[in-house]
Amino acid sequence: MPIKPEILATDILVWLLVAVLGCFAWYVRRHEHLLAPWRRVAHSASGMAALTVLSFFIVIGLLDSFHYRPALSDMGGRKVYAVEVLSVFDAVAEPLRTRKEKTYSAPLATHLYAKEPVELAGGRQARDYPRLLHGGAHLEDPRADWAPDVARRTLSGIAAAAVAWLVLTTLLCAVLARRHAMNTDAAWRAIWRGETRVPWHAVLITLGLMLLVAGPLAALSMKYHVFGTDKVGQDVLYQTLKSIRTGLVIGTLTTLIMLPFALLLGIAAGYFRGWVDDLIQYVYTTLSSIPGVLLIAASVLMMQVYIETHPDLFETLVARADLRLLFLCIILGITSWTGLCRLLRGEALKLREMEYIQAAHAFGVSHWRVITRHILPNVMHIVLIAVVMDFSGLVLAEAVLSYVGVGVDPSMISFGTMINTARLEMAREPMVWWSLASAFCFMLLLVLSANLFADAVRDGFDPRIQSREPAAADCAGLQPAMGRTA
Amino acid sequence: MLAYIVRRIAYAIPILIGVNVLTFALFFVVNTPDDMARVHLGVKRVTAEAIEKWKLERGYDKPLLLNEKSSGSGKFTETIFFDKSVRLFVFDFGRSDQGRDIGYDIRTRMWPSLAIALPVFVLGLAAYITFALLMAFFRATYIDFWGVVLCVLMMSISGLFYIIGGQYLVGKLWNLVPISGYDGGLDAFKFLLLPVLIGVFSGIGSNARWYRTIFLEEINRDYVRTARAKGLSEIRVLFRHVLANAMIPILTGAVVVIPLLFMGSLITEAFFGIPGLGSYTIDAIQSQDFAVVRAMVFLGSVLYIVGLILTDISYTLVDPRVRLQ
């Protein structure tokens, strides 16, 4: 085998999460009452547009979660594998990863950002901006060829994006038309006028805008460093894309880890009351009375000491950084479960007095069964809203923690480490701004779409809004108006 | 009232004991003092004597919980737990791992922290309420809609970018104020201006949006309809009735952080080089000074609990319906 799969701890959890979400989706699809709030989410234009953007991030994050070690060479029948751990995303972005320059270069530049001694034709030495090893290396005369080449590549990127968009749109129209028994043309008109129940026009517009940006970026990144290079000459676009996984892992795994504790303890406290309640309340009041950053800092410091004094536990650098990321998630989870736990306790207190719970008690149903069958399903909407709302906060927290020095491992690429190094470059003369700018753009996009999606989910699950929408019976996916146009 | 406060303080004691035991476990049980010494002295090539010396200098050479060698009460008092953790209850923070007096550092450094945090708190509250009221006044119009859009956009930007952007724009490009630093007396003003402004600005997004929902919830109440039915103008309804009632959740939510203002803000102080408690904590984290971090964890939880008690008291002050028993 030319590669050796390297299974990192966070990878396992990421795929576990995907599996759990898959099962959840399958279960929800078969239960109309669970599906109804999700339909309301699907009918929100901003929510669906945000989901489109998020899915782009998720695809990159998932691609970046298959890790392996490539084989170096055969040494007498025994394979030797590289110490370097790569991911499928690295393989896809191979040109971005491997084409390193010497040091800083500006976005789309053909020359380095700093002057260096170069040998002139006559054998004399002079200080000039040397050509980049890879960025624009195919140009004969950068001064004359650069602008037309960039323009040509941008246009071809836009053209490819337009084609891709048209194909996707046609596919969508065909699917919708097939599902609702009308012709493709009518489906297109309904989408365009915003007459579909699911706001497909918002999705398509978002998709179009994203492709419009991604197409030229991809086309240009074949031959240039679109966002420039950093101090050690690494492509900034590659770093930004690698940061996505770190952000997603922190945002999702933290809640995945804390969820069992919050659920179990919160419901137990509200359901059993008495000394159980006192004990659990004491635990979460104690934990929540320590300011979050300080508790995280203290825990991470202690974890650092542990990792430093036990270096033999980790085979590769990546495994070490990964374990640190996992610990960070656990620590963030421990500090953030208290809020959800308190909410769940309150809800369980309320639910245990309901008639149907009392009926279950009267029938002699066991506590465990009452909790799993009757209480758990009725608090799930709180859990879901909390999980989705927490996500963006965690992504932002990662950046701050990495800045303080208690975040992810310095060798792990993340938005926090990028900002941290870029901060010093702002004071440099001439200023290096592109690392910061690209981290800013991608982070804003990720957090903004997460926030918008979280709002849509909250609105969808909020019982106070349900009365305003028509009953869930007529949610065939398309409004009756669409039938008229057909 | 007094009996209530006394009882609340009594409730706080077990929580503080919990915090204390937790930090003790975190700092001394998860990793032994030997591990800490090794990290400070360099993991490899460190002699046993050097570790012993390091521990002795910092008082980490005693047993953790029970000193078998001592007699009487010394069995319990001559231990790390008593020395480093129990003493925190009387605010005896001891010495940092670098040998400085932590109590003295905290007393001198809390004032610069407060000089930033207090204006941010007061101006911020005023700014957020103003924006939220404006949005509530123009509710269900385009002003409200774009206001919310702006809020969501602003809350999606990491606080780090506000600081970096503000420093670059105001400090470097326009050269209006020094980028970082601090000075005592009136000179402090020019150093404090930018951090305070950025502090207020970076919070607008989430806070104005949150206050707006509080206002909107209040606007749909029956008493507001009654007030309108009486013929009061919208402005009068908003400022006299809605504002007064919406202040209850806003104020009680804000009171909790007042004691924590002494702790300052980690990020702001570090970026602007202000010698407050926030930058003190960051320095301690980065130089792995465990004694200082331990002290700050304890101080932070004490202040938080004080904030909770103040919140309960403030409930009775602003809402006569709430009675403390």
Short mmCIF file of C-alpha atoms in Angstrom, two decimals, chain A residues 251 255 258-259 262 336-337 339-341 343-344 379-394 454 457-458 461:
data_model
loop_
_atom_site.label_atom_id
_atom_site.label_comp_id
_atom_site.label_asym_id
_atom_site.label_seq_id
_atom_site.Cartn_x
_atom_site.Cartn_y
_atom_site.Cartn_z
CA GLY A 251 -17.07 24.39 17.20
CA THR A 255 -20.53 20.46 22.12
CA MET A 258 -20.13 18.19 26.71
CA LEU A 259 -23.58 17.12 25.54
CA ALA A 262 -25.15 18.33 30.29
CA SER A 336 -19.40 25.56 28.72
CA TRP A 337 -21.76 22.75 29.74
CA GLY A 339 -25.32 26.93 30.87
CA LEU A 340 -27.07 24.13 29.01
CA CYS A 341 -27.22 22.03 32.17
CA LEU A 343 -31.55 25.21 31.11
CA LEU A 344 -32.20 21.46 31.00
CA VAL A 379 -35.93 18.83 25.76
CA MET A 380 -34.20 18.05 22.47
CA HIS A 381 -35.20 21.38 20.92
CA ILE A 382 -33.39 23.23 23.73
CA VAL A 383 -30.30 21.09 23.17
CA LEU A 384 -30.38 21.68 19.45
CA ILE A 385 -30.75 25.44 19.73
CA ALA A 386 -27.96 25.59 22.32
CA VAL A 387 -25.62 23.51 20.17
CA VAL A 388 -26.16 25.59 17.06
CA MET A 389 -25.94 28.88 18.93
CA ASP A 390 -22.69 27.85 20.64
CA PHE A 391 -20.88 27.05 17.44
CA SER A 392 -19.93 30.55 16.31
CA GLY A 393 -18.92 31.58 19.82
CA LEU A 394 -16.53 28.65 20.00
CA ALA A 454 -28.38 29.42 14.18
CA VAL A 457 -32.84 27.10 13.65
CA ARG A 458 -33.87 29.03 16.73
CA PHE A 461 -37.84 25.57 16.91
#
